C-alpha cells in the first residue's frame, strides 16, 4: 500500500508589519496626514532641539558695565580704518575682587606730508573692582591704573621670587599734584604658585583711601605675560608701521654723506 500523500496547509498571509516611527515612509505618512490644508500658509513646527546653556566664569558679573563708546581721542590706524572699533579685555574674577586688563591704542597725529606719527604710546588699563557679594562686583567703585610700555616690560622681567612697585600721580606737574596717589605692587604669593596684584589709592579730592588686592595664579599670570608680549609692538605703533610698508613703493637709498643716522645704510 503506497504511503499517504503529504498534507499542505494554506495559511493566510500575515499582515505587513507596522513601520516604526523613525522609518522614512512612516515619517512621510505622518507628515502627510498632519499637513495643513494647501490654502493655509502655516508651516509645520520643527521639533524642539536642546540648547546648551552658556557657560560663565564662577565669578561672572552680569552687571559689569560695557566698554566705553567712542575713541576718546585715540587714533584710528592710519592705514585705512574700519568704522567699527573692537574692544577686548582679559578679566580675572576672584572672591574679593575682579581685575580686568584692557589695552588702549596709541595716539596718531597727521603730518604735512600725509604720513602719520605716534604722538603718544598706548597702555594697558588695569581696572580693580571690589566684590559686594558672591559673584557680584561693584564696578562703580572701581579703581584704575594705567601700565605704560616700560612698566609692562618690568612685569615681563620678573623672576619667580621678584616683586615690583609702581607709583602714579595723575596730577603730576599741575596744581593738584600730590592729592591723588596710586601705588601698584606685584609680589609673589607665599606658596610661590602665583602673584598678588595690590592697588592702593589715596584720593584727597574725593576723600578715598582704598586698597584692593587680588591673587593671580601661575596660569593666569602666564596668560598675562603672553598677552603683554604680543601687545607691546601695537602699543608702540610699530605694528602699524610694519603693516604700512609696501615693497612696490620703496625707493633705493642714495649713498649719503657720512652722518650718524646713516651709519648702517648700504
PDB file of C-alpha atoms in Angstrom:
ATOM      1  CA  UNK A   1       0.000   0.000   0.000  1.00  0.00           C
ATOM      2  CA  UNK A   2       1.574   3.313  -1.039  1.00  0.00           C
ATOM      3  CA  UNK A   3       2.306   5.953   1.671  1.00  0.00           C
ATOM      4  CA  UNK A   4      -0.203   8.733   2.127  1.00  0.00           C
ATOM      5  CA  UNK A   5       0.404  11.969   0.262  1.00  0.00           C
ATOM      6  CA  UNK A   6       1.781  14.877   2.399  1.00  0.00           C
ATOM      7  CA  UNK A   7      -0.675  17.428   3.605  1.00  0.00           C
ATOM      8  CA  UNK A   8      -0.263  21.090   2.592  1.00  0.00           C
ATOM      9  CA  UNK A   9      -1.895  23.746   4.740  1.00  0.00           C
ATOM     10  CA  UNK A  10      -2.765  27.037   3.103  1.00  0.00           C
ATOM     11  CA  UNK A  11      -2.435  29.764   5.737  1.00  0.00           C
ATOM     12  CA  UNK A  12      -3.411  33.362   5.135  1.00  0.00           C
ATOM     13  CA  UNK A  13      -0.504  35.755   4.604  1.00  0.00           C
ATOM     14  CA  UNK A  14       0.310  37.779   7.719  1.00  0.00           C
ATOM     15  CA  UNK A  15      -0.462  41.473   7.592  1.00  0.00           C
ATOM     16  CA  UNK A  16       2.509  43.749   6.747  1.00  0.00           C
ATOM     17  CA  UNK A  17       4.369  44.867   9.847  1.00  0.00           C
ATOM     18  CA  UNK A  18       3.751  48.326  11.155  1.00  0.00           C
ATOM     19  CA  UNK A  19       6.531  50.701  10.228  1.00  0.00           C
ATOM     20  CA  UNK A  20       8.422  52.169  13.148  1.00  0.00           C
ATOM     21  CA  UNK A  21       8.096  55.862  13.731  1.00  0.00           C
ATOM     22  CA  UNK A  22      11.650  56.525  12.655  1.00  0.00           C
ATOM     23  CA  UNK A  23      11.192  54.838   9.278  1.00  0.00           C
ATOM     24  CA  UNK A  24      11.247  57.349   6.356  1.00  0.00           C
ATOM     25  CA  UNK A  25       7.983  56.018   4.881  1.00  0.00           C
ATOM     26  CA  UNK A  26       6.292  56.271   8.245  1.00  0.00           C
ATOM     27  CA  UNK A  27       7.514  59.819   8.701  1.00  0.00           C
ATOM     28  CA  UNK A  28       6.238  60.658   5.242  1.00  0.00           C
ATOM     29  CA  UNK A  29       2.830  59.158   6.049  1.00  0.00           C
ATOM     30  CA  UNK A  30       2.592  61.005   9.348  1.00  0.00           C
ATOM     31  CA  UNK A  31       3.683  64.235   7.744  1.00  0.00           C
ATOM     32  CA  UNK A  32       1.067  63.884   5.011  1.00  0.00           C
ATOM     33  CA  UNK A  33      -1.687  63.113   7.489  1.00  0.00           C
ATOM     34  CA  UNK A  34      -0.760  66.072   9.696  1.00  0.00           C
ATOM     35  CA  UNK A  35      -0.012  68.555   6.965  1.00  0.00           C
ATOM     36  CA  UNK A  36      -2.240  71.648   6.999  1.00  0.00           C
ATOM     37  CA  UNK A  37      -4.519  72.447   4.056  1.00  0.00           C
ATOM     38  CA  UNK A  38      -2.829  73.837   0.986  1.00  0.00           C
ATOM     39  CA  UNK A  39      -4.597  77.137   1.428  1.00  0.00           C
ATOM     40  CA  UNK A  40      -3.000  77.637   4.813  1.00  0.00           C
ATOM     41  CA  UNK A  41       0.347  79.451   4.981  1.00  0.00           C
ATOM     42  CA  UNK A  42       1.313  77.907   8.289  1.00  0.00           C
ATOM     43  CA  UNK A  43       4.410  75.698   8.274  1.00  0.00           C
ATOM     44  CA  UNK A  44       4.697  72.547  10.385  1.00  0.00           C
ATOM     45  CA  UNK A  45       6.537  73.220  13.613  1.00  0.00           C
ATOM     46  CA  UNK A  46      10.063  71.916  13.801  1.00  0.00           C
ATOM     47  CA  UNK A  47      10.933  69.573  16.668  1.00  0.00           C
ATOM     48  CA  UNK A  48      12.462  71.314  19.640  1.00  0.00           C
ATOM     49  CA  UNK A  49      16.234  70.922  19.977  1.00  0.00           C
ATOM     50  CA  UNK A  50      18.024  71.051  23.304  1.00  0.00           C
ATOM     51  CA  UNK A  51      20.083  74.222  23.703  1.00  0.00           C
ATOM     52  CA  UNK A  52      23.113  74.161  25.951  1.00  0.00           C
ATOM     53  CA  UNK A  53      23.134  76.932  28.494  1.00  0.00           C
ATOM     54  CA  UNK A  54      26.063  79.361  28.099  1.00  0.00           C
ATOM     55  CA  UNK A  55      28.983  78.790  30.432  1.00  0.00           C
ATOM     56  CA  UNK A  56      30.200  81.678  32.527  1.00  0.00           C
ATOM     57  CA  UNK A  57      33.007  82.093  34.949  1.00  0.00           C
ATOM     58  CA  UNK A  58      32.206  81.216  38.510  1.00  0.00           C
ATOM     59  CA  UNK A  59      32.714  84.879  39.231  1.00  0.00           C
ATOM     60  CA  UNK A  60      30.956  86.352  36.210  1.00  0.00           C
ATOM     61  CA  UNK A  61      29.226  89.651  36.975  1.00  0.00           C
ATOM     62  CA  UNK A  62      26.302  90.328  34.629  1.00  0.00           C
ATOM     63  CA  UNK A  63      26.104  93.892  35.961  1.00  0.00           C
ATOM     64  CA  UNK A  64      29.582  94.800  34.772  1.00  0.00           C
ATOM     65  CA  UNK A  65      29.423  97.970  32.646  1.00  0.00           C
ATOM     66  CA  UNK A  66      30.030  97.693  28.908  1.00  0.00           C
ATOM     67  CA  UNK A  67      33.204  99.170  27.450  1.00  0.00           C
ATOM     68  CA  UNK A  68      33.078 102.907  26.760  1.00  0.00           C
ATOM     69  CA  UNK A  69      31.952 104.133  23.372  1.00  0.00           C
ATOM     70  CA  UNK A  70      33.918 106.429  21.139  1.00  0.00           C
ATOM     71  CA  UNK A  71      37.622 106.534  20.551  1.00  0.00           C
ATOM     72  CA  UNK A  72      38.330 109.017  23.363  1.00  0.00           C
ATOM     73  CA  UNK A  73      40.789 110.805  21.132  1.00  0.00           C
ATOM     74  CA  UNK A  74      42.797 107.684  20.396  1.00  0.00           C
ATOM     75  CA  UNK A  75      43.704 107.423  16.776  1.00  0.00           C
ATOM     76  CA  UNK A  76      42.357 105.106  14.190  1.00  0.00           C
ATOM     77  CA  UNK A  77      45.051 103.203  12.306  1.00  0.00           C
ATOM     78  CA  UNK A  78      46.368 105.446   9.554  1.00  0.00           C
ATOM     79  CA  UNK A  79      46.449 102.618   7.002  1.00  0.00           C
ATOM     80  CA  UNK A  80      42.702 102.774   6.443  1.00  0.00           C
ATOM     81  CA  UNK A  81      40.326 102.329   9.334  1.00  0.00           C
ATOM     82  CA  UNK A  82      37.153 100.391   9.748  1.00  0.00           C
ATOM     83  CA  UNK A  83      34.277 102.410  11.127  1.00  0.00           C
ATOM     84  CA  UNK A  84      33.539  99.911  13.895  1.00  0.00           C
ATOM     85  CA  UNK A  85      36.056  99.593  16.697  1.00  0.00           C
ATOM     86  CA  UNK A  86      36.773  96.463  18.670  1.00  0.00           C
ATOM     87  CA  UNK A  87      37.151  96.383  22.445  1.00  0.00           C
ATOM     88  CA  UNK A  88      38.763  93.484  24.229  1.00  0.00           C
ATOM     89  CA  UNK A  89      39.956  92.636  27.714  1.00  0.00           C
ATOM     90  CA  UNK A  90      41.224  89.822  29.883  1.00  0.00           C
ATOM     91  CA  UNK A  91      39.307  89.598  33.162  1.00  0.00           C
ATOM     92  CA  UNK A  92      40.019  87.628  36.318  1.00  0.00           C
ATOM     93  CA  UNK A  93      37.286  87.090  38.919  1.00  0.00           C
ATOM     94  CA  UNK A  94      38.087  86.083  42.471  1.00  0.00           C
ATOM     95  CA  UNK A  95      36.268  86.028  45.802  1.00  0.00           C
ATOM     96  CA  UNK A  96      37.195  89.533  46.985  1.00  0.00           C
ATOM     97  CA  UNK A  97      37.801  91.432  43.765  1.00  0.00           C
ATOM     98  CA  UNK A  98      37.857  91.348  39.983  1.00  0.00           C
ATOM     99  CA  UNK A  99      40.621  92.613  37.723  1.00  0.00           C
ATOM    100  CA  UNK A 100      40.472  93.375  34.003  1.00  0.00           C
ATOM    101  CA  UNK A 101      43.303  94.187  31.596  1.00  0.00           C
ATOM    102  CA  UNK A 102      42.155  96.485  28.801  1.00  0.00           C
ATOM    103  CA  UNK A 103      44.556  97.622  26.048  1.00  0.00           C
ATOM    104  CA  UNK A 104      44.379 101.192  24.793  1.00  0.00           C
ATOM    105  CA  UNK A 105      45.838 102.098  21.381  1.00  0.00           C
ATOM    106  CA  UNK A 106      48.446 104.774  20.707  1.00  0.00           C
ATOM    107  CA  UNK A 107      47.597 108.260  19.503  1.00  0.00           C
ATOM    108  CA  UNK A 108      48.490 109.176  15.937  1.00  0.00           C
ATOM    109  CA  UNK A 109      48.845 112.698  14.525  1.00  0.00           C
ATOM    110  CA  UNK A 110      48.939 113.562  10.819  1.00  0.00           C
ATOM    111  CA  UNK A 111      51.974 115.235   9.275  1.00  0.00           C
ATOM    112  CA  UNK A 112      52.037 117.752   6.454  1.00  0.00           C
ATOM    113  CA  UNK A 113      53.471 115.073   4.174  1.00  0.00           C
ATOM    114  CA  UNK A 114      50.327 112.978   4.606  1.00  0.00           C
ATOM    115  CA  UNK A 115      52.064 110.447   6.820  1.00  0.00           C
ATOM    116  CA  UNK A 116      51.289 109.771  10.472  1.00  0.00           C
ATOM    117  CA  UNK A 117      53.375 109.851  13.609  1.00  0.00           C
ATOM    118  CA  UNK A 118      52.848 108.279  17.020  1.00  0.00           C
ATOM    119  CA  UNK A 119      52.182 111.168  19.388  1.00  0.00           C
ATOM    120  CA  UNK A 120      51.587 109.059  22.490  1.00  0.00           C
ATOM    121  CA  UNK A 121      52.164 105.392  23.165  1.00  0.00           C
ATOM    122  CA  UNK A 122      49.300 103.152  24.136  1.00  0.00           C
ATOM    123  CA  UNK A 123      48.939 101.487  27.506  1.00  0.00           C
ATOM    124  CA  UNK A 124      47.124  98.709  29.329  1.00  0.00           C
ATOM    125  CA  UNK A 125      44.410  99.875  31.700  1.00  0.00           C
ATOM    126  CA  UNK A 126      44.021  97.822  34.876  1.00  0.00           C
ATOM    127  CA  UNK A 127      40.564  98.037  36.469  1.00  0.00           C
ATOM    128  CA  UNK A 128      40.060  96.731  40.009  1.00  0.00           C
ATOM    129  CA  UNK A 129      36.506  96.228  41.254  1.00  0.00           C
ATOM    130  CA  UNK A 130      35.717  95.128  44.829  1.00  0.00           C
ATOM    131  CA  UNK A 131      33.298  92.287  45.461  1.00  0.00           C
ATOM    132  CA  UNK A 132      29.993  93.128  47.145  1.00  0.00           C
ATOM    133  CA  UNK A 133      28.533  89.609  47.205  1.00  0.00           C
ATOM    134  CA  UNK A 134      29.199  86.185  45.770  1.00  0.00           C
ATOM    135  CA  UNK A 135      29.964  86.588  42.073  1.00  0.00           C
ATOM    136  CA  UNK A 136      28.990  90.262  42.162  1.00  0.00           C
ATOM    137  CA  UNK A 137      31.327  93.254  41.844  1.00  0.00           C
ATOM    138  CA  UNK A 138      30.765  96.959  42.243  1.00  0.00           C
ATOM    139  CA  UNK A 139      32.210  98.467  39.074  1.00  0.00           C
ATOM    140  CA  UNK A 140      31.044 101.942  40.154  1.00  0.00           C
ATOM    141  CA  UNK A 141      33.741 101.780  42.853  1.00  0.00           C
ATOM    142  CA  UNK A 142      36.449 100.533  40.546  1.00  0.00           C
ATOM    143  CA  UNK A 143      39.994 101.871  40.777  1.00  0.00           C
ATOM    144  CA  UNK A 144      42.140 102.114  37.670  1.00  0.00           C
ATOM    145  CA  UNK A 145      45.862 102.071  36.965  1.00  0.00           C
ATOM    146  CA  UNK A 146      47.488 102.599  33.552  1.00  0.00           C
ATOM    147  CA  UNK A 147      50.514 100.457  32.785  1.00  0.00           C
ATOM    148  CA  UNK A 148      52.950 102.102  30.376  1.00  0.00           C
ATOM    149  CA  UNK A 149      55.127 100.156  27.951  1.00  0.00           C
ATOM    150  CA  UNK A 150      58.183 100.228  30.199  1.00  0.00           C
ATOM    151  CA  UNK A 151      56.116  99.168  33.224  1.00  0.00           C
ATOM    152  CA  UNK A 152      54.793  96.249  31.206  1.00  0.00           C
ATOM    153  CA  UNK A 153      58.392  95.379  30.371  1.00  0.00           C
ATOM    154  CA  UNK A 154      59.233  95.425  34.080  1.00  0.00           C
ATOM    155  CA  UNK A 155      56.462  92.904  34.784  1.00  0.00           C
ATOM    156  CA  UNK A 156      57.737  90.679  31.992  1.00  0.00           C
ATOM    157  CA  UNK A 157      61.209  90.504  33.536  1.00  0.00           C
ATOM    158  CA  UNK A 158      60.037  89.421  37.000  1.00  0.00           C
ATOM    159  CA  UNK A 159      61.561  86.216  38.281  1.00  0.00           C
ATOM    160  CA  UNK A 160      59.628  83.694  40.390  1.00  0.00           C
ATOM    161  CA  UNK A 161      60.559  85.476  43.650  1.00  0.00           C
ATOM    162  CA  UNK A 162      60.809  89.055  42.341  1.00  0.00           C
ATOM    163  CA  UNK A 163      58.406  91.879  43.100  1.00  0.00           C
ATOM    164  CA  UNK A 164      57.923  95.388  41.764  1.00  0.00           C
ATOM    165  CA  UNK A 165      56.135  98.595  42.685  1.00  0.00           C
ATOM    166  CA  UNK A 166      54.825 101.450  40.530  1.00  0.00           C
ATOM    167  CA  UNK A 167      53.805 104.896  41.741  1.00  0.00           C
ATOM    168  CA  UNK A 168      51.472 107.212  39.806  1.00  0.00           C
ATOM    169  CA  UNK A 169      50.351 110.777  40.428  1.00  0.00           C
ATOM    170  CA  UNK A 170      47.746 111.647  37.767  1.00  0.00           C
ATOM    171  CA  UNK A 171      48.148 115.364  38.514  1.00  0.00           C
ATOM    172  CA  UNK A 172      51.939 115.473  38.486  1.00  0.00           C
ATOM    173  CA  UNK A 173      53.112 118.872  37.284  1.00  0.00           C
ATOM    174  CA  UNK A 174      49.753 120.517  37.957  1.00  0.00           C
ATOM    175  CA  UNK A 175      48.246 122.399  40.849  1.00  0.00           C
ATOM    176  CA  UNK A 176      46.607 119.230  42.256  1.00  0.00           C
ATOM    177  CA  UNK A 177      49.911 117.367  42.407  1.00  0.00           C
ATOM    178  CA  UNK A 178      50.153 115.118  45.464  1.00  0.00           C
ATOM    179  CA  UNK A 179      46.412 114.986  46.096  1.00  0.00           C
ATOM    180  CA  UNK A 180      45.966 111.642  44.309  1.00  0.00           C
ATOM    181  CA  UNK A 181      48.419 108.842  44.979  1.00  0.00           C
ATOM    182  CA  UNK A 182      48.293 105.406  43.370  1.00  0.00           C
ATOM    183  CA  UNK A 183      50.659 102.536  44.163  1.00  0.00           C
ATOM    184  CA  UNK A 184      50.550  99.190  42.379  1.00  0.00           C
ATOM    185  CA  UNK A 185      52.501  96.324  43.950  1.00  0.00           C
ATOM    186  CA  UNK A 186      53.070  92.974  42.267  1.00  0.00           C
ATOM    187  CA  UNK A 187      54.650  90.357  44.511  1.00  0.00           C
ATOM    188  CA  UNK A 188      54.765  86.554  44.719  1.00  0.00           C
ATOM    189  CA  UNK A 189      52.281  84.648  46.848  1.00  0.00           C
ATOM    190  CA  UNK A 190      53.672  82.882  49.950  1.00  0.00           C
ATOM    191  CA  UNK A 191      53.434  79.449  48.306  1.00  0.00           C
ATOM    192  CA  UNK A 192      55.252  80.681  45.202  1.00  0.00           C
ATOM    193  CA  UNK A 193      52.491  79.478  42.865  1.00  0.00           C
ATOM    194  CA  UNK A 194      51.148  82.874  41.886  1.00  0.00           C
ATOM    195  CA  UNK A 195      51.266  86.617  42.460  1.00  0.00           C
ATOM    196  CA  UNK A 196      49.359  89.300  44.288  1.00  0.00           C
ATOM    197  CA  UNK A 197      48.248  92.436  42.447  1.00  0.00           C
ATOM    198  CA  UNK A 198      47.629  95.097  45.086  1.00  0.00           C
ATOM    199  CA  UNK A 199      46.417  98.602  44.206  1.00  0.00           C
ATOM    200  CA  UNK A 200      46.344 101.300  46.892  1.00  0.00           C
ATOM    201  CA  UNK A 201      44.630 104.601  46.118  1.00  0.00           C
ATOM    202  CA  UNK A 202      44.647 107.742  48.256  1.00  0.00           C
ATOM    203  CA  UNK A 203      42.471 110.463  46.777  1.00  0.00           C
ATOM    204  CA  UNK A 204      42.163 113.559  48.946  1.00  0.00           C
ATOM    205  CA  UNK A 205      39.972 115.237  46.351  1.00  0.00           C
ATOM    206  CA  UNK A 206      37.250 112.591  46.829  1.00  0.00           C
ATOM    207  CA  UNK A 207      38.208 111.533  50.366  1.00  0.00           C
ATOM    208  CA  UNK A 208      39.026 107.995  49.218  1.00  0.00           C
ATOM    209  CA  UNK A 209      41.546 105.710  50.842  1.00  0.00           C
ATOM    210  CA  UNK A 210      41.177 102.191  49.463  1.00  0.00           C
ATOM    211  CA  UNK A 211      43.285  99.116  48.841  1.00  0.00           C
ATOM    212  CA  UNK A 212      42.190  96.306  46.545  1.00  0.00           C
ATOM    213  CA  UNK A 213      44.200  93.143  46.075  1.00  0.00           C
ATOM    214  CA  UNK A 214      43.616  90.029  44.034  1.00  0.00           C
ATOM    215  CA  UNK A 215      45.599  86.774  43.830  1.00  0.00           C
ATOM    216  CA  UNK A 216      46.724  85.684  40.373  1.00  0.00           C
ATOM    217  CA  UNK A 217      47.506  82.031  39.718  1.00  0.00           C
ATOM    218  CA  UNK A 218      50.573  80.884  37.809  1.00  0.00           C
ATOM    219  CA  UNK A 219      48.430  80.006  34.807  1.00  0.00           C
ATOM    220  CA  UNK A 220      46.642  83.357  34.816  1.00  0.00           C
ATOM    221  CA  UNK A 221      49.955  85.185  35.049  1.00  0.00           C
ATOM    222  CA  UNK A 222      51.236  83.135  32.098  1.00  0.00           C
ATOM    223  CA  UNK A 223      48.293  84.419  30.046  1.00  0.00           C
ATOM    224  CA  UNK A 224      49.105  87.986  31.131  1.00  0.00           C
ATOM    225  CA  UNK A 225      52.759  87.580  30.119  1.00  0.00           C
ATOM    226  CA  UNK A 226      51.841  86.109  26.722  1.00  0.00           C
ATOM    227  CA  UNK A 227      49.315  88.881  26.081  1.00  0.00           C
ATOM    228  CA  UNK A 228      51.773  91.606  27.100  1.00  0.00           C
ATOM    229  CA  UNK A 229      54.456  90.196  24.798  1.00  0.00           C
ATOM    230  CA  UNK A 230      52.009  90.319  21.926  1.00  0.00           C
ATOM    231  CA  UNK A 231      50.552  93.770  22.573  1.00  0.00           C
ATOM    232  CA  UNK A 232      53.752  95.789  23.123  1.00  0.00           C
ATOM    233  CA  UNK A 233      54.510  96.404  19.400  1.00  0.00           C
ATOM    234  CA  UNK A 234      50.901  97.523  18.913  1.00  0.00           C
ATOM    235  CA  UNK A 235      51.060  99.938  21.855  1.00  0.00           C
ATOM    236  CA  UNK A 236      54.215 101.458  20.393  1.00  0.00           C
ATOM    237  CA  UNK A 237      52.723 101.780  16.919  1.00  0.00           C
ATOM    238  CA  UNK A 238      55.381  99.514  15.413  1.00  0.00           C
ATOM    239  CA  UNK A 239      52.785  97.057  14.126  1.00  0.00           C
ATOM    240  CA  UNK A 240      51.075  99.894  12.248  1.00  0.00           C
ATOM    241  CA  UNK A 241      54.416 100.875  10.766  1.00  0.00           C
ATOM    242  CA  UNK A 242      55.176  97.370   9.508  1.00  0.00           C
ATOM    243  CA  UNK A 243      51.709  96.962   8.026  1.00  0.00           C
ATOM    244  CA  UNK A 244      52.180 100.213   6.094  1.00  0.00           C
ATOM    245  CA  UNK A 245      55.378  99.038   4.382  1.00  0.00           C
ATOM    246  CA  UNK A 246      54.788  98.478   0.671  1.00  0.00           C
ATOM    247  CA  UNK A 247      57.686  96.974  -1.287  1.00  0.00           C
ATOM    248  CA  UNK A 248      56.464  98.438  -4.570  1.00  0.00           C
ATOM    249  CA  UNK A 249      56.715 101.946  -3.123  1.00  0.00           C
ATOM    250  CA  UNK A 250      60.204 101.554  -1.678  1.00  0.00           C
ATOM    251  CA  UNK A 251      62.977 103.656  -3.177  1.00  0.00           C
ATOM    252  CA  UNK A 252      66.664 102.793  -3.252  1.00  0.00           C
ATOM    253  CA  UNK A 253      68.793 104.759  -0.857  1.00  0.00           C
ATOM    254  CA  UNK A 254      71.371 107.045  -2.389  1.00  0.00           C
ATOM    255  CA  UNK A 255      74.697 106.844  -0.632  1.00  0.00           C
ATOM    256  CA  UNK A 256      74.670 109.915   1.634  1.00  0.00           C
ATOM    257  CA  UNK A 257      77.487 111.804   3.189  1.00  0.00           C
ATOM    258  CA  UNK A 258      78.855 110.486   6.463  1.00  0.00           C
ATOM    259  CA  UNK A 259      76.350 111.041   9.265  1.00  0.00           C
ATOM    260  CA  UNK A 260      75.426 109.060  12.409  1.00  0.00           C
ATOM    261  CA  UNK A 261      71.878 108.320  11.303  1.00  0.00           C
ATOM    262  CA  UNK A 262      73.139 106.774   8.045  1.00  0.00           C
ATOM    263  CA  UNK A 263      75.867 104.697   9.643  1.00  0.00           C
ATOM    264  CA  UNK A 264      74.478 101.271   8.746  1.00  0.00           C
ATOM    265  CA  UNK A 265      72.885 102.066   5.424  1.00  0.00           C
ATOM    266  CA  UNK A 266      74.469 100.461   2.382  1.00  0.00           C
TER     267      UNK A 266
END
